[in-house]
Coordinates of C-alpha atoms in Angstrom, one line a residue:
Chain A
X1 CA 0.0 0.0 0.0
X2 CA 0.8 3.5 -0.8
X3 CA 2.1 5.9 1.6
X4 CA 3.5 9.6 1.9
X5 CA 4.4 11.6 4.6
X6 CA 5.4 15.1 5.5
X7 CA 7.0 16.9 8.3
X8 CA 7.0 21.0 8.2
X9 CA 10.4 22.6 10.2
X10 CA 11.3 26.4 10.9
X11 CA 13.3 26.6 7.5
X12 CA 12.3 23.3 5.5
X13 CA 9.8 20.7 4.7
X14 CA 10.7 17.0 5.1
X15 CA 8.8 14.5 2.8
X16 CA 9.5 10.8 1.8
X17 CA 7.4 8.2 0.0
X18 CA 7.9 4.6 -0.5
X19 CA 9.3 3.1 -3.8
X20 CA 6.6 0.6 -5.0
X21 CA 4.6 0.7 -7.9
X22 CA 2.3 -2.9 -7.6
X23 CA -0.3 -4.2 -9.3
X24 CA -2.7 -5.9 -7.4
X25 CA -0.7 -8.3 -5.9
X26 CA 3.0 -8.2 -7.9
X27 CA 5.1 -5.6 -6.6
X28 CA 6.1 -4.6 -10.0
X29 CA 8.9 -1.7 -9.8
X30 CA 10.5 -1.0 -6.2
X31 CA 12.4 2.0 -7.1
X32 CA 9.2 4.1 -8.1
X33 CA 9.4 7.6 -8.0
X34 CA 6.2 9.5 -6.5
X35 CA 7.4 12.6 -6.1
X36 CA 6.7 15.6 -8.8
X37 CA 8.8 18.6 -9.3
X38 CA 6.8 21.2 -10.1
X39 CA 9.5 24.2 -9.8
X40 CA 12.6 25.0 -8.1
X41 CA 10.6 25.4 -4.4
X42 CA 7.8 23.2 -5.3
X43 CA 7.3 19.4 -4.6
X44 CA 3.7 17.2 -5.2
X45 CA 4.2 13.6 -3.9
X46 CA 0.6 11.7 -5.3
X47 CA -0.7 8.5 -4.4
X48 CA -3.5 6.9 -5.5
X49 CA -5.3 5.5 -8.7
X50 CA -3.0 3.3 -11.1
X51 CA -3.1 6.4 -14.4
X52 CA -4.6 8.4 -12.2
X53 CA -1.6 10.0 -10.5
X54 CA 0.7 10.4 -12.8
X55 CA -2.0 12.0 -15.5
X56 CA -3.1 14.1 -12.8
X57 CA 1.0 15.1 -11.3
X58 CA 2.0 15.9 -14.9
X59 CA -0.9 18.2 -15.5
X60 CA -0.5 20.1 -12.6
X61 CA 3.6 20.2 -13.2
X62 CA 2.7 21.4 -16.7
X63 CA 0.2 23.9 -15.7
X64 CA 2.6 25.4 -13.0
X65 CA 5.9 25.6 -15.7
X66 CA 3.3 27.1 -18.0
X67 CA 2.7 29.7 -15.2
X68 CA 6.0 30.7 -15.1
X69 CA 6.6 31.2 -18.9
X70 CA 3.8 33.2 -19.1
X71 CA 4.5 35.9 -16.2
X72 CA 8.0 35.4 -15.5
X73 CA 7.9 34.6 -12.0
X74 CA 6.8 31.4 -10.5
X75 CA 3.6 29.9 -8.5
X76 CA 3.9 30.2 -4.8
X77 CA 3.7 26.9 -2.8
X78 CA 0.2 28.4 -1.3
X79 CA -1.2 29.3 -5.0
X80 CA 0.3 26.3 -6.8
X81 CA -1.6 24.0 -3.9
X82 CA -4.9 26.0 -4.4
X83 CA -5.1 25.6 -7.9
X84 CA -3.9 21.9 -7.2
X85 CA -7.1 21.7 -4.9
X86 CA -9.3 23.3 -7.6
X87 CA -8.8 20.9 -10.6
X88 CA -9.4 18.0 -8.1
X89 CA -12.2 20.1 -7.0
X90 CA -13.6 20.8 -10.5
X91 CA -12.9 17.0 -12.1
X92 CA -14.6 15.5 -8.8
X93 CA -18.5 16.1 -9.8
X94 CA -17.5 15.0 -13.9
X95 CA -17.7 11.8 -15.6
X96 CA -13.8 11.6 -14.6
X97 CA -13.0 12.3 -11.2
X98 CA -9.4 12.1 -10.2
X99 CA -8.7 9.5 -7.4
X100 CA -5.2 11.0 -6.2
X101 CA -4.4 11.5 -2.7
X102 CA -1.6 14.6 -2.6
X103 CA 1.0 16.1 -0.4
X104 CA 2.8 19.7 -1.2
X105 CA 5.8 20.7 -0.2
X106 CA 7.2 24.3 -1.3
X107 CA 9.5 27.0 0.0
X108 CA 8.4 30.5 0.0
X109 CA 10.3 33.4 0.1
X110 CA 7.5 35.5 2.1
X111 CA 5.8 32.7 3.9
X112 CA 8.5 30.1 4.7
X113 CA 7.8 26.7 3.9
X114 CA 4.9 24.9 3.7
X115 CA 3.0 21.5 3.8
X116 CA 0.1 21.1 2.0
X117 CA -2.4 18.2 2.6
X118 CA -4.8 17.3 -0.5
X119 CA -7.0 14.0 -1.2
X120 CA -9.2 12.7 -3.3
X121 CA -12.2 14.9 -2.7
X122 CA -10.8 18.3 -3.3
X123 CA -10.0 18.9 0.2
X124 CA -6.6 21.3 1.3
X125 CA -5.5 21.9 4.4
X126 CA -2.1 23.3 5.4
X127 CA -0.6 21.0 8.1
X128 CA 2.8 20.8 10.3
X129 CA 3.1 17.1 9.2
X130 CA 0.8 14.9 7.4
X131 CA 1.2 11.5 5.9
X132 CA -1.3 9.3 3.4
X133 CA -2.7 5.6 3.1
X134 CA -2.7 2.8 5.5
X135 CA 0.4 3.7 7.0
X136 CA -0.6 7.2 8.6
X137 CA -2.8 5.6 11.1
X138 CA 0.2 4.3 12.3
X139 CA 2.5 7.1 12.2
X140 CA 0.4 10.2 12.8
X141 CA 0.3 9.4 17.1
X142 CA 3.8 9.2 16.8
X143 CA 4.4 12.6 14.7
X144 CA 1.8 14.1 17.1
X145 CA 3.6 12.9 20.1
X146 CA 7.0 14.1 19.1
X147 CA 6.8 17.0 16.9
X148 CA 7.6 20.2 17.8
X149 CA 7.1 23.6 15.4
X150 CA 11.6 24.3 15.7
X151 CA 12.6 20.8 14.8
X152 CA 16.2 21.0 13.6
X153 CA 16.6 18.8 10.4
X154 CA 18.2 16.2 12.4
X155 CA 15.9 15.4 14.5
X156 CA 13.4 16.0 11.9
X157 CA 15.1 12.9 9.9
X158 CA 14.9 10.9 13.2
X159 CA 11.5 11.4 13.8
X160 CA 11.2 10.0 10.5
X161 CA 12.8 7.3 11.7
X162 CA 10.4 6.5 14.2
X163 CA 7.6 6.1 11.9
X164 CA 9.2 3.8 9.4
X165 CA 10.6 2.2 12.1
X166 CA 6.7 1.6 13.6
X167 CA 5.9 0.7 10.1
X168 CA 8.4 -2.2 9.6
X169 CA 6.6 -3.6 13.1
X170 CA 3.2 -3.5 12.6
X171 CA 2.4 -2.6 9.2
X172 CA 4.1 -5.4 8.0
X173 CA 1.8 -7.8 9.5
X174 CA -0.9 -5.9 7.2
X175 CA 1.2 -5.9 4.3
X176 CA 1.6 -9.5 4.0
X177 CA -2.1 -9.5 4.0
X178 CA -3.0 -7.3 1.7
X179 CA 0.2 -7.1 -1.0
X180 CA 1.7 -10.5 0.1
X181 CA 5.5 -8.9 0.6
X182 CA 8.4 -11.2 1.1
X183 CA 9.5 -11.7 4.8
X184 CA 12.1 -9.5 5.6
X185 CA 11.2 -6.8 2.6
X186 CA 9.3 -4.2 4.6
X187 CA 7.6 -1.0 3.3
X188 CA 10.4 -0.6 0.7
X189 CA 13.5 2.0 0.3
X190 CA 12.5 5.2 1.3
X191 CA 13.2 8.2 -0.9
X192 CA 13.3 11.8 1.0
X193 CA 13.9 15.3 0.0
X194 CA 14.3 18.1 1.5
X195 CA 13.2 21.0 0.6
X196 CA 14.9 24.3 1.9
X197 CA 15.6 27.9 0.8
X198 CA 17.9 27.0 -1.4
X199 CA 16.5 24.3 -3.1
X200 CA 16.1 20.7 -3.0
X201 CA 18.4 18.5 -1.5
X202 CA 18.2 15.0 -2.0
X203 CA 19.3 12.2 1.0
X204 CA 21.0 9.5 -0.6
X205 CA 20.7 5.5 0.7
X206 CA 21.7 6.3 3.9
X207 CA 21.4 3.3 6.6
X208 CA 18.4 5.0 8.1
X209 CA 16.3 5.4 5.1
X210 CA 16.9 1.4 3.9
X211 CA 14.3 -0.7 5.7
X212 CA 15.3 -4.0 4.8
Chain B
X1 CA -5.2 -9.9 -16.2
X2 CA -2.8 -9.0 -13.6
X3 CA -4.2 -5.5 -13.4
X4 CA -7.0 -4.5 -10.8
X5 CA -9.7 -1.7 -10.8
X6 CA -10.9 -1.5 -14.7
X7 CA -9.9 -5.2 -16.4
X8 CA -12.3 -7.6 -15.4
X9 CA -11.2 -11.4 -16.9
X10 CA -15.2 -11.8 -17.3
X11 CA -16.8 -9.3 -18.7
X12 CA -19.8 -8.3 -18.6
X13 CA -22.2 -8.1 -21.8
X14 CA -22.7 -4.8 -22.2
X15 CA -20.1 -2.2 -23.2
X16 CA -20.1 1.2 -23.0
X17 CA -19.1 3.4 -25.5
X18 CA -17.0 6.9 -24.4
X19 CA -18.1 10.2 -24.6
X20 CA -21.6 10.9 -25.3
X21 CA -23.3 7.9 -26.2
X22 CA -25.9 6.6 -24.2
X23 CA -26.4 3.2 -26.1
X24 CA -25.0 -0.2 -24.9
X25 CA -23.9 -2.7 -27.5
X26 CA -24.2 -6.4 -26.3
X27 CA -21.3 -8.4 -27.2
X28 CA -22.1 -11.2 -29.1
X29 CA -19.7 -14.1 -26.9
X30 CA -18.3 -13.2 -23.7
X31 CA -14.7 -12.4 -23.6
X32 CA -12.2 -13.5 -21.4
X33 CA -8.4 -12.9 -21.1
X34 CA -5.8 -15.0 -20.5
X35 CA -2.0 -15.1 -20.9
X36 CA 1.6 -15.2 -20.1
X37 CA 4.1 -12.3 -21.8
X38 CA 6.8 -11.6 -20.5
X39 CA 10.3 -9.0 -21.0
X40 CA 13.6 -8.5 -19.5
X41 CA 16.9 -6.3 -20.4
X42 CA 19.7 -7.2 -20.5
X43 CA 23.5 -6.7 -21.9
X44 CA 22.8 -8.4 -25.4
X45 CA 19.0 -6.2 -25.4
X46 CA 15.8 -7.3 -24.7
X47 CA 14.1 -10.6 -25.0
X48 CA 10.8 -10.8 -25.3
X49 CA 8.3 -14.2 -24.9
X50 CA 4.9 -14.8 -24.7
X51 CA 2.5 -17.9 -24.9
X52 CA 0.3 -18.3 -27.8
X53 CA -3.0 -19.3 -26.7
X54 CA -6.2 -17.1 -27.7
X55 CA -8.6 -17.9 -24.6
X56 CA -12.7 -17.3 -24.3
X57 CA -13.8 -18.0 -20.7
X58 CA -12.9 -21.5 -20.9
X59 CA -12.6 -21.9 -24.4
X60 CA -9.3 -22.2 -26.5
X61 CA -10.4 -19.9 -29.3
X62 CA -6.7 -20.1 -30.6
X63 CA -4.3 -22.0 -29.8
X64 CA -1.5 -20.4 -32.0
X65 CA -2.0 -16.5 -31.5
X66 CA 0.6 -13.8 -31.9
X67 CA 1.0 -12.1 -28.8
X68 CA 4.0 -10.4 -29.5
X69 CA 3.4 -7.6 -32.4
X70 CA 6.5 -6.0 -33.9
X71 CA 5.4 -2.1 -34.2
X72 CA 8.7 -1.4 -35.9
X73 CA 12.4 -2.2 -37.1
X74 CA 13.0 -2.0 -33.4
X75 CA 10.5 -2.4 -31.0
X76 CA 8.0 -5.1 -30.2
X77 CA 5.1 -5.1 -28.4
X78 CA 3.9 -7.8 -26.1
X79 CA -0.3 -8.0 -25.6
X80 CA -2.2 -8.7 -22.9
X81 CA -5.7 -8.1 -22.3
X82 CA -8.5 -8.0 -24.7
X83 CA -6.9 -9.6 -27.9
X84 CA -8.8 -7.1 -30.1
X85 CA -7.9 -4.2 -28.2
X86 CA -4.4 -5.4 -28.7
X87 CA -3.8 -5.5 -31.7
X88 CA -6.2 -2.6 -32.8
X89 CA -3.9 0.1 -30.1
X90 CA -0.4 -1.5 -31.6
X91 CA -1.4 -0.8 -35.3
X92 CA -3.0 2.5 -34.5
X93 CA 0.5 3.0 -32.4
X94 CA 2.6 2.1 -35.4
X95 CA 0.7 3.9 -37.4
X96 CA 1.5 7.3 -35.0
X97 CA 5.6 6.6 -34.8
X98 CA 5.6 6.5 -38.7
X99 CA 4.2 9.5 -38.8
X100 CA 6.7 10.8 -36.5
X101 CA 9.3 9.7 -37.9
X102 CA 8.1 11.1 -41.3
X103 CA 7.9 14.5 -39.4
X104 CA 10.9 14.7 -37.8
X105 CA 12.9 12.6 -39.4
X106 CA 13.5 10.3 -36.4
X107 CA 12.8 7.3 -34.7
X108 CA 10.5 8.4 -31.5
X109 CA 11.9 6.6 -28.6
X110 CA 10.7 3.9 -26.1
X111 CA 9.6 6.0 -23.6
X112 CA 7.8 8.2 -25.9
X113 CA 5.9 5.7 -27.4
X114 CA 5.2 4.7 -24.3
X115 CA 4.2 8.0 -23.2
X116 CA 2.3 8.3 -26.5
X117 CA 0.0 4.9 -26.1
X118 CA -1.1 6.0 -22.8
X119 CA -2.2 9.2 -23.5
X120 CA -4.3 8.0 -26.3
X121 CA -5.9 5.2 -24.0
X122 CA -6.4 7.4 -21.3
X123 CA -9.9 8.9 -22.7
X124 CA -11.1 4.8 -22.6
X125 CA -10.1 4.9 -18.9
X126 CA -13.4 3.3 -17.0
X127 CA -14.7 1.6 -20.3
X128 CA -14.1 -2.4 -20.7
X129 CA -11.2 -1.7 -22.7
X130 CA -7.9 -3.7 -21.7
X131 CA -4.6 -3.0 -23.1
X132 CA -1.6 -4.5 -21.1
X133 CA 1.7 -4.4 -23.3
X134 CA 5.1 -4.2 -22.5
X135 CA 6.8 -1.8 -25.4
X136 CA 10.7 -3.6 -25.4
X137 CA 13.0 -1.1 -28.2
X138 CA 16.6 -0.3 -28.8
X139 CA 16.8 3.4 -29.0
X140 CA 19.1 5.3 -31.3
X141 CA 20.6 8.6 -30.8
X142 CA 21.8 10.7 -28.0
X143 CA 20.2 8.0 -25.4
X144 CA 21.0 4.9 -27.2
X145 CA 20.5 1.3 -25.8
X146 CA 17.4 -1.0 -24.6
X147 CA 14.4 0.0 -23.2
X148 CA 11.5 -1.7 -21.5
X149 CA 8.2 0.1 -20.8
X150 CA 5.0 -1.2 -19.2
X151 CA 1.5 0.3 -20.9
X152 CA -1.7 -0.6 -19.2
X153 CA -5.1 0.9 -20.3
X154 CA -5.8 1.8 -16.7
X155 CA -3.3 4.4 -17.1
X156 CA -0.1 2.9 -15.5
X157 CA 3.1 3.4 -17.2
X158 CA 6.3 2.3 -15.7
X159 CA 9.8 2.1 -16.6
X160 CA 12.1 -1.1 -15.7
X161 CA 14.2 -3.8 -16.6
X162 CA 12.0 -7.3 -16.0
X163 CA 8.2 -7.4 -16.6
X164 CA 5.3 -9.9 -16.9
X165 CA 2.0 -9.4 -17.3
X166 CA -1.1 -11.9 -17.5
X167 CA -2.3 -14.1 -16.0
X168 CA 0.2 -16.5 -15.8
X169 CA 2.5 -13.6 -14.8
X170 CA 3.2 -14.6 -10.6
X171 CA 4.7 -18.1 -12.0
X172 CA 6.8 -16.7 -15.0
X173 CA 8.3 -13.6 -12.5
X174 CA 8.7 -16.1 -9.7
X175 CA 11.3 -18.1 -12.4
X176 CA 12.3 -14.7 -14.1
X177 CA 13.3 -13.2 -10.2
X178 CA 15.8 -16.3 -10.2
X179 CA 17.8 -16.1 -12.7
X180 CA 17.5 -12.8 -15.0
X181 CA 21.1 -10.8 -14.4
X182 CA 22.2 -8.2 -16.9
X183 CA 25.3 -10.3 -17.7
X184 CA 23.4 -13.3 -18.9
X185 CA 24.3 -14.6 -22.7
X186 CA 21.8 -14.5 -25.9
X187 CA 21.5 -18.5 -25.5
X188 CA 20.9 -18.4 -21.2
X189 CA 18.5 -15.3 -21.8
X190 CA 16.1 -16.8 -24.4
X191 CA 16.5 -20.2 -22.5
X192 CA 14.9 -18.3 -19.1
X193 CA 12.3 -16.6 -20.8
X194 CA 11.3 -20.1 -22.5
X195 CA 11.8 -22.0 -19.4
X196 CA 9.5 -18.9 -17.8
X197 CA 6.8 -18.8 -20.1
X198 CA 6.8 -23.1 -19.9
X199 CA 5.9 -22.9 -16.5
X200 CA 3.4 -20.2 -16.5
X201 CA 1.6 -22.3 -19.3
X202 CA 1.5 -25.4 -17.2
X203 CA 0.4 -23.8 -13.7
X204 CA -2.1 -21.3 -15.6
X205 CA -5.0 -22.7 -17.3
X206 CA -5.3 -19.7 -19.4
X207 CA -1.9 -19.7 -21.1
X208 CA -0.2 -22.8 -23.1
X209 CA 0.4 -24.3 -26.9
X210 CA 3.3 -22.7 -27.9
X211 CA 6.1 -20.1 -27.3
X212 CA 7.2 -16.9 -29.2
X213 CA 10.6 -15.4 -28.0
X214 CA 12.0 -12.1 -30.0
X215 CA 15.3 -10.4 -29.3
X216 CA 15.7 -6.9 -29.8
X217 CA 19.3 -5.5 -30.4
X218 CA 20.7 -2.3 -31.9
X219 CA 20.2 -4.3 -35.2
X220 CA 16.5 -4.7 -35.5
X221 CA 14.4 -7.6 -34.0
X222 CA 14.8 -11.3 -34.6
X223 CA 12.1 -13.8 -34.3
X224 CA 12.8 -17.9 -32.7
X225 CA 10.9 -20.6 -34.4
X226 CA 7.4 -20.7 -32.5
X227 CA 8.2 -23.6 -29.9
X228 CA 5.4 -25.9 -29.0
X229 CA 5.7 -26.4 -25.0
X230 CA 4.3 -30.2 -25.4
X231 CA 6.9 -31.7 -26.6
X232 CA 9.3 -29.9 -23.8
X233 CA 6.5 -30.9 -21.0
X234 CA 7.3 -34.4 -22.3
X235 CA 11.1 -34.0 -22.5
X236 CA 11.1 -32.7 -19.1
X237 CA 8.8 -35.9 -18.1
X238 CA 11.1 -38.3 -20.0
X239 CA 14.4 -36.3 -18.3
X240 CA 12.7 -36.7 -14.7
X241 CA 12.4 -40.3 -15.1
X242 CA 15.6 -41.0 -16.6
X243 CA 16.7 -39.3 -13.2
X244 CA 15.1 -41.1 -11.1
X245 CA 15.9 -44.7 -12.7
X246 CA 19.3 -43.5 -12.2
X247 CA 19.2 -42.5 -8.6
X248 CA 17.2 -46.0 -7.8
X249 CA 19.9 -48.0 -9.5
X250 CA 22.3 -45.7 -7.7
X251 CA 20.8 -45.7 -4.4
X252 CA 18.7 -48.6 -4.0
X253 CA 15.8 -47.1 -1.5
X254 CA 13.1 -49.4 0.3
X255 CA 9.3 -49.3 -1.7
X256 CA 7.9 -47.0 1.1
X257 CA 10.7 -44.1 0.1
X258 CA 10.4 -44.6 -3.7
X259 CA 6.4 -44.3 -3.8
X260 CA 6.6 -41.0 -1.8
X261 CA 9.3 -39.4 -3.9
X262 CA 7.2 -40.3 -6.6
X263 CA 3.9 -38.7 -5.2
X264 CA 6.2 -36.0 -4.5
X265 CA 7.3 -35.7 -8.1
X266 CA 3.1 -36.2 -9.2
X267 CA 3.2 -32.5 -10.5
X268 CA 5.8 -33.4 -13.8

């Protein structure tokens, strides 16, 4: 099962999703990338439906370049996620609703960073940390028990820990269930980025991000 | 089959029709889909295989199908899914890279093919249409070298280096996830994907008859003879008990150990 999650510091937004892509039950790529660039500050991780998400992540990434060629200065994290929220919002009550569950994550130069929570139904609401699919019922008590607003990134990335940590436990139980994993292969590699003033930086396959 | 939310293997009926129409057409037989196809990468390309057996809910309506469509000079295109479908979204997709390459005077690559067959099933997105192919190509250019993309009509398209769809997919990846390295030989490559696609055929009641395996180099594609997968069910039954007389003259066992290895054997 899917799963994304976000954390929101003073100077940076922390997000990571997992690397599957399966199909029913055959896991079918494990190095998967969810995450969307849609400018230099601006990340969309989407989960959801199999065409679904990428249709609806490259549209948006389209729309939000096209934004930028036209005016010469880009979306801000707050607009590009509003606009995110209206598409979803208008497509919902057509013949071809989107079934995409979304995160934002975008740096702005005014308003600091940002984490934006979207899902299927066109809702938006600007959260500390968030997370998506079967997995956030696990890891939200534990992101509301430890987070604080000044996280420093450090402790931002153990906190992250924690939850795929909690998620190797239990939610493997459930996954063997429902995807029928093989022992020992958890949630899959984790892929995070950071997103800060000046950019993005990328982790690389650090011990703590590799849950196997 | 292999794919969830909009491929059903029995169908209903009725279809309907995108966009505006508001009539249903009843289909005159019900269809089903059934099948094995498989692709991997590696250092001498991509092989391609796939079963060849046509299937209609329980009826063999073929037993010697093509399920791997060359689309041009170099890239095939394994089917899965509706047969019609199929082959209908491969020629109108062969019919859209010539044209490109008339235009620009270039071969479009894998992944834009890719890209281009799922953008033009998207619109049938939530209809019974079922299109699961796996585009294998050697790209020229800037970005030469093999490619492998997975197309399915729900709107998944993903990038990678082993695939198998149907539903005899579990048992070929399951032999695939054994023994498919990029350094593997022409000779070891084709003989996975045959020993793959064998073993899908016997488990899977929907796939069987015979095998197709094409290779796809910077040279084009090339085509084995079509392989029929009874006379290596009985090789393999023929080798097992050659084995076994062997080990029993060998290793003389008591009755008791010889029946149960042989019940244990039943299977072959």
């Amino acid at each position: 099962m899917e799963y994304l999650i976000g954390i929101q510091g003073p100077d940076y937004v922390l997000v990571a999703a997992d690397n599957v892509a399966a199909s029913s039950i055959i896991q079918m790529k494990h190095d998967y990338d969810k995450m969307f660039k849609l400018s230099e500050k601006i990340l969309l991780l989407c989960v959801g439906e199999a065409g679904d998400t990428v249709q609806f992540a490259e549209y948006i990434q389209k729309n939000v370049q096209l934004y930028k060629m036209r005016n010469g200065y880009e979306l801000s994290p707050s607009a590009a996620a509003n606009f995110t929220r209206k598409n979803l919002a208008d497509y919902l009550r057509s013949r071809t609703p989107y079934h995409v569950n979304l995160l934002l994550a975008g740096h702005d130069e005014s308003d600091g960073p940002g984490l934006f929570y979207m899902d299927y139904m066109a809702s938006l609401a600007k959260a500390p940390f968030a997370a998506h699919g079967y997995g956030a019922f696990l890891t939200l008590s534990i992101l509301d028990r430890y987070y604080r607003p000044d996280l420093s990134r450090d402790e931002a990335v153990e906190l992250l820990r924690k939850c795929v940590e909690e998620l190797n436990n239990k939610y493997r139980m459930v996954l063997v269930v429902l995807i029928r994993t093989q022992p020992g292969h958890q949630v899959g590699m984790f892929q995070t980025k950071v997103q800060k003033h000046a950019g993005l930086q990328r982790f690389g396959s650090d011990p703590v991000h590799q849950v196997e | 089959v292999g794919t969830d939310g909009s491929c059903r293997w029995m169908s209903a009926t009725r279809v309907d029709l995108p966009f505006t129409s508001s009539q249903v057409v009843p289909l005159p037989f019900p269809m089903a889909h059934g099948t094995t196809t498989l692709a991997f990468m590696f250092q001498g390309g991509v092989l391609a295989a796939a079963d060849t057996r046509s299937s209609c809910s329980g009826l063999v309506a073929c037993p010697a199908s093509q399920k791997i469509l060359p689309i041009h000079s170099h890239l095939v295109g394994t089917t899965s899914g509706t047969s019609a479908d199929c082959a209908l979204w491969k020629r109108i997709l062969s019919r859209e890279l010539r044209l490109y390459q008339l235009r620009y005077g270039r071969r479009l690559s894998t992944r834009g093919a890719a890209k281009l067959l799922s953008h033009m099933l998207h619109p049938f997105k939530g209809t019974e249409l079922c299109v699961a192919a796996t585009l294998c190509g050697w790209d020229g250019g800037d970005f030469s070298g093999p490619s492998l993309f997975y197309v399915c009509s729900d709107g998944t398209r993903l990038e990678g280096s082993l695939f198998s769809v149907g539903s005899g997919s579990p048992y070929a990846y399951s032999i695939l996830d054994q023994g498919v390295r990029w350094g593997l030989t022409v000779e070891e490559a084709t003989s996975i994907a045959r020993e793959a696609v064998y073993r899908a055929t016997h488990r899977d009641a929907y796939s069987g008859n015979f095998v197709d395996v094409y290779h796809v180099t910077s040279k084009g594609w090339t085509r084995r003879t079509r392989e029929d997968l009874k006379e290596e069910y009985y090789r393999e039954k023929e080798k097992r008990r050659l084995e076994r007389e062997r080990r029993d003259t060998l290793h003389p066992a008591n009755t008791e150990n010889v029946t149960i290895q042989r019940a244990l054997m039943q299977p072959i």
